[in-house]
Short mmCIF file of C-alpha atoms in Angstrom, two decimals:
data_model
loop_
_atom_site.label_atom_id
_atom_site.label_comp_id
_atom_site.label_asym_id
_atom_site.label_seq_id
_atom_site.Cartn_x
_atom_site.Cartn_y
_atom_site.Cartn_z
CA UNK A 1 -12.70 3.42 -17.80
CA UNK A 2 -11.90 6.53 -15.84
CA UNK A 3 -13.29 5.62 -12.59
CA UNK A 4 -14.05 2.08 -11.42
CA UNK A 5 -14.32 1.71 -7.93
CA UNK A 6 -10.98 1.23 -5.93
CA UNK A 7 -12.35 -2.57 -4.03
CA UNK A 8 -8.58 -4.67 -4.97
CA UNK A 9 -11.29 -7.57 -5.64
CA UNK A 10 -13.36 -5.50 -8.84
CA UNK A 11 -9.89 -4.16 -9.74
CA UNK A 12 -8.88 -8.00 -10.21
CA UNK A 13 -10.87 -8.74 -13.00
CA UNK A 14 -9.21 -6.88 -15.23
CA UNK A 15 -6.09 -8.95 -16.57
CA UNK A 16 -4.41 -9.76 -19.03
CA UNK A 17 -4.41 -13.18 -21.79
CA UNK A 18 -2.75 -16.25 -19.86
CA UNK A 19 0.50 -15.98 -19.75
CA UNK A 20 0.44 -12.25 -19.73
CA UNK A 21 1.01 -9.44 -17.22
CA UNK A 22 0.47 -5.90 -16.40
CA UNK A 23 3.11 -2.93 -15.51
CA UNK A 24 0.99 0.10 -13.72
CA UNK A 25 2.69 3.25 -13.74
CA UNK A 26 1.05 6.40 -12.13
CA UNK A 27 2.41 9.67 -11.53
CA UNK A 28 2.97 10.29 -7.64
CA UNK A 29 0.61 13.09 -5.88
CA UNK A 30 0.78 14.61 -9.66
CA UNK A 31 -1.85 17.31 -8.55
CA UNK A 32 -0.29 18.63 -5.50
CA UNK A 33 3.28 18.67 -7.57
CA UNK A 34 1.18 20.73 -10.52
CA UNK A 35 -0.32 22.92 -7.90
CA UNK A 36 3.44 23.40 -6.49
CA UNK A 37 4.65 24.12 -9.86
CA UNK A 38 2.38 26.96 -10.65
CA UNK A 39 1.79 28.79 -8.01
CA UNK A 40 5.41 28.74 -7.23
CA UNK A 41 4.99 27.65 -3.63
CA UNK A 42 8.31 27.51 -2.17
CA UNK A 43 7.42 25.18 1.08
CA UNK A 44 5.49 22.54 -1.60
CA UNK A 45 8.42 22.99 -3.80
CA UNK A 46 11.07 22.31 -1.48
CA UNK A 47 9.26 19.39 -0.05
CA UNK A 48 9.30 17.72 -3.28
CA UNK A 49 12.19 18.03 -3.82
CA UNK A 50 13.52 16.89 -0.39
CA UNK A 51 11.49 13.61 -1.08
CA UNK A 52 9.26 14.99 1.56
CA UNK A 53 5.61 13.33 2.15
CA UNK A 54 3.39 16.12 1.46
CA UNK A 55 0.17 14.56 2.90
CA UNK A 56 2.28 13.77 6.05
CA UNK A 57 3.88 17.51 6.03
CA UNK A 58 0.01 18.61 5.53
CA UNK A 59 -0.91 17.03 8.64
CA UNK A 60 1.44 18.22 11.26
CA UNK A 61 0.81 21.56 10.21
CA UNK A 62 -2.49 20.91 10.59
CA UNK A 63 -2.07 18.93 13.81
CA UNK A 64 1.00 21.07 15.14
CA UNK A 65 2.94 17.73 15.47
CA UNK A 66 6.00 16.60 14.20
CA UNK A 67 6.05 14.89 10.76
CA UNK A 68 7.41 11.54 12.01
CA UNK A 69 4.59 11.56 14.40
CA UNK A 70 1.91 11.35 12.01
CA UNK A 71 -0.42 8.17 12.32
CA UNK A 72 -2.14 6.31 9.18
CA UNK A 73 -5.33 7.87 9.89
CA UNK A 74 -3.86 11.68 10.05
CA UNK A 75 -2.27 11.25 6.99
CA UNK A 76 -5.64 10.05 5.33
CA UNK A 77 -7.39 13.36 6.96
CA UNK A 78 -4.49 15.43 5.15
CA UNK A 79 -5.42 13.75 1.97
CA UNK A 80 -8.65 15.38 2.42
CA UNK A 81 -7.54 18.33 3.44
CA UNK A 82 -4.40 18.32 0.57
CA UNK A 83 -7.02 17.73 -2.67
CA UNK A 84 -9.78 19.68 -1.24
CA UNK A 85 -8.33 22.83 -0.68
CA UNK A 86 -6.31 22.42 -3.84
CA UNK A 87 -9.49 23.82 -5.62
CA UNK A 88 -10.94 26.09 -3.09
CA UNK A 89 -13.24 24.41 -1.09
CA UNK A 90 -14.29 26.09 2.16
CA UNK A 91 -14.95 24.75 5.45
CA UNK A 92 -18.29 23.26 4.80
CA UNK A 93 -17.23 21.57 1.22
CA UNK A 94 -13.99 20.12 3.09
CA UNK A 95 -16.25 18.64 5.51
CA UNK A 96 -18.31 16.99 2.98
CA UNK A 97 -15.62 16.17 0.77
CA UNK A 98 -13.35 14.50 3.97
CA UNK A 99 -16.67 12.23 4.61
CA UNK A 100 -17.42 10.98 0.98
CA UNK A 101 -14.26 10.48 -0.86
CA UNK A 102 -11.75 9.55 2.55
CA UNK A 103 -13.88 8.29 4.74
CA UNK A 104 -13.19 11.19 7.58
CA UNK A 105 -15.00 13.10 10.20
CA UNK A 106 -14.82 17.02 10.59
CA UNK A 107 -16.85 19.21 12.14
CA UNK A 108 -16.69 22.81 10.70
CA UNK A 109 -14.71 24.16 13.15
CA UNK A 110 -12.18 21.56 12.75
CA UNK A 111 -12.52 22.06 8.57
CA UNK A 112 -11.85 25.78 9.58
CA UNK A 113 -8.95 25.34 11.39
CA UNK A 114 -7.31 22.41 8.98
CA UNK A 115 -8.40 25.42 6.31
CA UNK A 116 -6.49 28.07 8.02
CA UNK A 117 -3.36 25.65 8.56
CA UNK A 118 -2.87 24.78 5.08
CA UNK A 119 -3.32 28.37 4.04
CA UNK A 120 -0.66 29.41 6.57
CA UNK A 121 1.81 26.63 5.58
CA UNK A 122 1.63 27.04 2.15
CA UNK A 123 1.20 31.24 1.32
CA UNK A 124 2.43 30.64 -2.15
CA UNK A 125 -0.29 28.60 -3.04
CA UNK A 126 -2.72 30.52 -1.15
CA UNK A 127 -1.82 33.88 -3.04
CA UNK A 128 -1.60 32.08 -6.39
CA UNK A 129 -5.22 31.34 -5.49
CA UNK A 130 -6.12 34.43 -4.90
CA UNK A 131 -4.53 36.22 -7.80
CA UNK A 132 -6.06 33.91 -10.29
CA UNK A 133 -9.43 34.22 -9.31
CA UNK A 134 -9.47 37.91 -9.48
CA UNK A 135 -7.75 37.42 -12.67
CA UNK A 136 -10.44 34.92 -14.47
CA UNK A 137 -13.18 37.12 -13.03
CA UNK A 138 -12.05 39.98 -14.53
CA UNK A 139 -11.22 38.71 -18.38
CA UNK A 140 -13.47 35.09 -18.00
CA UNK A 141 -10.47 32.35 -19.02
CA UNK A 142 -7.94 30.82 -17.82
CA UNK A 143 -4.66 28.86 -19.20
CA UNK A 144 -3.37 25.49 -18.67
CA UNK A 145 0.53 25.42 -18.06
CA UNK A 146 0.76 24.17 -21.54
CA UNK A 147 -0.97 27.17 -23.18
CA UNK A 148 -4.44 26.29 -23.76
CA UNK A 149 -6.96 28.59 -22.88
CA UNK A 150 -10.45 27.76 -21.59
CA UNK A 151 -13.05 30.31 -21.61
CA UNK A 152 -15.03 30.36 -18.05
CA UNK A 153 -18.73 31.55 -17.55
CA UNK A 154 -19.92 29.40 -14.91
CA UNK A 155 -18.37 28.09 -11.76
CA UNK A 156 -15.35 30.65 -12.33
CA UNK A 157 -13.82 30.43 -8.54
CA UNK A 158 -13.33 26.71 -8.80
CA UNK A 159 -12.76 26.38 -12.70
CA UNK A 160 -10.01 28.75 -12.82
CA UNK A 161 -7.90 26.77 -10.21
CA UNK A 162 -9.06 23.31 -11.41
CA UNK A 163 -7.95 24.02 -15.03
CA UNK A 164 -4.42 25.03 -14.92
CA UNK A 165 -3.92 21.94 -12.08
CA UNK A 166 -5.83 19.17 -13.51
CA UNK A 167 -5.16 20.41 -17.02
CA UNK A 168 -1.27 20.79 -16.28
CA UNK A 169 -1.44 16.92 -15.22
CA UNK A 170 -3.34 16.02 -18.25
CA UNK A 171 -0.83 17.55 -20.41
CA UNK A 172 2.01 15.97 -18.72
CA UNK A 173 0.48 12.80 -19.68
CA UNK A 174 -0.53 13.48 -22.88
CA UNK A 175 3.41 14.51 -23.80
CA UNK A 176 3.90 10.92 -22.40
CA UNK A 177 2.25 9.07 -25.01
CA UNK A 178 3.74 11.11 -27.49
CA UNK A 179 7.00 9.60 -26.53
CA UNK A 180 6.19 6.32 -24.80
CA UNK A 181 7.09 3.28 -27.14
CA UNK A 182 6.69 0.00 -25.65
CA UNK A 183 5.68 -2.31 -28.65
CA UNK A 184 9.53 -2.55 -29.37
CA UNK A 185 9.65 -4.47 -26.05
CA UNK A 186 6.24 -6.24 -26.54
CA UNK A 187 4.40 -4.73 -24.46
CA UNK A 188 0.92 -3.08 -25.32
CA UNK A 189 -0.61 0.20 -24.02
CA UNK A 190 -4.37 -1.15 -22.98
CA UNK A 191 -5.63 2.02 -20.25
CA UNK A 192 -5.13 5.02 -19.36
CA UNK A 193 -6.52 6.62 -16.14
CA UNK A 194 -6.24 10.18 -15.19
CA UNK A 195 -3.11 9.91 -14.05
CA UNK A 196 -1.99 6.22 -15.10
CA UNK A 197 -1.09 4.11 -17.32
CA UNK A 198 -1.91 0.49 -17.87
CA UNK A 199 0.30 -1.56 -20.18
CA UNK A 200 0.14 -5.35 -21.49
CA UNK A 201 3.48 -7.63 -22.06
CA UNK A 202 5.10 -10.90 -21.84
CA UNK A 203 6.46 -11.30 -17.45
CA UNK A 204 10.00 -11.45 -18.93
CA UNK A 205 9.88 -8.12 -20.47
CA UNK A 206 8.33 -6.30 -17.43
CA UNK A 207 11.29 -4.60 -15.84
CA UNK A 208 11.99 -3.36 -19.11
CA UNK A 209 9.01 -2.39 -20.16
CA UNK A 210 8.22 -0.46 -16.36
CA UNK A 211 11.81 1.28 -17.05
CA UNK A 212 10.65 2.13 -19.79
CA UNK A 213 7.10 4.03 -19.16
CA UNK A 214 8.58 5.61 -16.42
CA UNK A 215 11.54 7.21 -18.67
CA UNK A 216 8.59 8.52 -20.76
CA UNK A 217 6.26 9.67 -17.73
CA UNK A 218 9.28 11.80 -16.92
CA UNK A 219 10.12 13.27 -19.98
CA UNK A 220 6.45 13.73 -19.98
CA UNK A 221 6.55 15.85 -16.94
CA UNK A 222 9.30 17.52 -17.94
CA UNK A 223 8.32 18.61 -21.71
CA UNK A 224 5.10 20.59 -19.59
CA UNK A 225 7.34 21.85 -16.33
CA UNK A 226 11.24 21.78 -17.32
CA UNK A 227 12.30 22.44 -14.21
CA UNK A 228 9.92 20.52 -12.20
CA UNK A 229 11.37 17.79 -9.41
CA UNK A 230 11.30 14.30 -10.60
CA UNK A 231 12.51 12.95 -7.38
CA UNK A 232 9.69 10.06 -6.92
CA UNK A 233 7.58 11.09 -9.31
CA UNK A 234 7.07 7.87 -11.49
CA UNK A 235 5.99 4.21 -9.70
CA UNK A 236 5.85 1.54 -11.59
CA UNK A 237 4.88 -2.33 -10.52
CA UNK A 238 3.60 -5.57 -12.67
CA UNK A 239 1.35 -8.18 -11.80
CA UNK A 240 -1.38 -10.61 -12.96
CA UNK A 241 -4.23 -8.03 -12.67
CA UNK A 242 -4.72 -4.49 -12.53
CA UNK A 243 -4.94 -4.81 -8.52
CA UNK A 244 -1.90 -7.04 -8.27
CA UNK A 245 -0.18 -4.68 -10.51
CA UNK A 246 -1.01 -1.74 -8.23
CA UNK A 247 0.63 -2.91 -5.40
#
């Protein structure tokens, strides 16, 4: 189940046995804090570990405003802007990618000019970019953060940033489960979802068990990037469904 559609009422109908609830634990902006991480950005860095909002930093560079200025709807555009340049889109894909997945209107010279303020605000990432493209090019692979290497013959501009991000996140997760133990409390491990995890148990035990996944989403995160920010990295809620539970 790795990508139902995000309507709170379809979420809903998955729930637990009477008398039952859910803890939902995700992994906060865990591709922008990968990204961060490897490409040894020193403004995405910092602002992680200042507890900074980086969709809301995003957007007053973007917008040349101050961060406390940014509205709901800016911050939604810099979401666009955030996870589409993460993986090299230019100003045309951005546009298209703004429309579908957040719901926003750019024109290209707009997506050009929220391209060229990212770039600018961020140099680390943008080099890192850079450098591994010509890299995969020239010897056709690429490495996750964790070590594993995926050979590239098709797609190699995009694949070779996608992998070590997305892949970095999946092995964060991954190291998780290796450590997470909830049936000692009760509780029951019944999804996982990119970056989430969806756990069964009795409502008494569900601050313990959310303390719980979240110590392990940590050490998770930590096992891949040792000396990674955890400041607000892990979120964890219950409820009587999967939406309730998301908060």
């Amino acid at each position: 189940i790795q990508n139902p559609p995000r309507d709170p009422a379809f979420r809903a109908l998955f729930a637990p046995p009477p008398g039952r609830v859910l803890v939902v634990a995700d992994y906060g902006q865990i591709e922008l804090r990968v990204a961060a991480l490897v490409a040894g950005d020193p403004a995405m860095l910092a602002a992680y570990a200042a507890g900074e909002d980086l969709h809301r930093k995003t957007a007053a560079a973007v917008l040349g405003k101050d961060p406390g200025d940014v509205t709901k709807a800016e911050r939604q555009m810099a979401k666009a802007v955030n996870f589409g340049l993460l993986f090299g889109q230019g100003p045309k894909g951005l546009q298209a990618y703004a429309k579908a997945s957040y719901g926003v209107d750019m024109s290209i010279t707009q997506a050009e000019r929220a391209r060229s303020a990212f770039f600018a605000a961020y140099p680390g990432l943008s080099a890192w970019q850079i450098n591994t493209r010509k890299a995969a090019d020239r010897v056709k692979q690429v490495r996750t953060p964790g070590g594993r290497v995926r050979a590239l013959d098709r797609n190699i501009g995009t694949e070779c940033l996608n992998t070590p991000v997305q892949g970095g996140a999946a092995e964060c997760l991954l190291a998780t489960l290796a450590v997470l133990d909830v049936g000692s409390l009760g509780g029951r491990l019944v999804n996982i979802v990119h970056d989430e995890l969806v756990v069964e148990c009795e409502p008494e035990a569900a601050g313990a068990v959310s303390a719980a996944v979240e110590a392990a989403m940590v050490a998770g995160f930590l096992a891949i990037f040792p000396n990674g920010s955890t400041r607000d990295l892990v979120e964890a809620h219950s409820g009587p469904n999967w939406a309730a539970a998301k908060g």
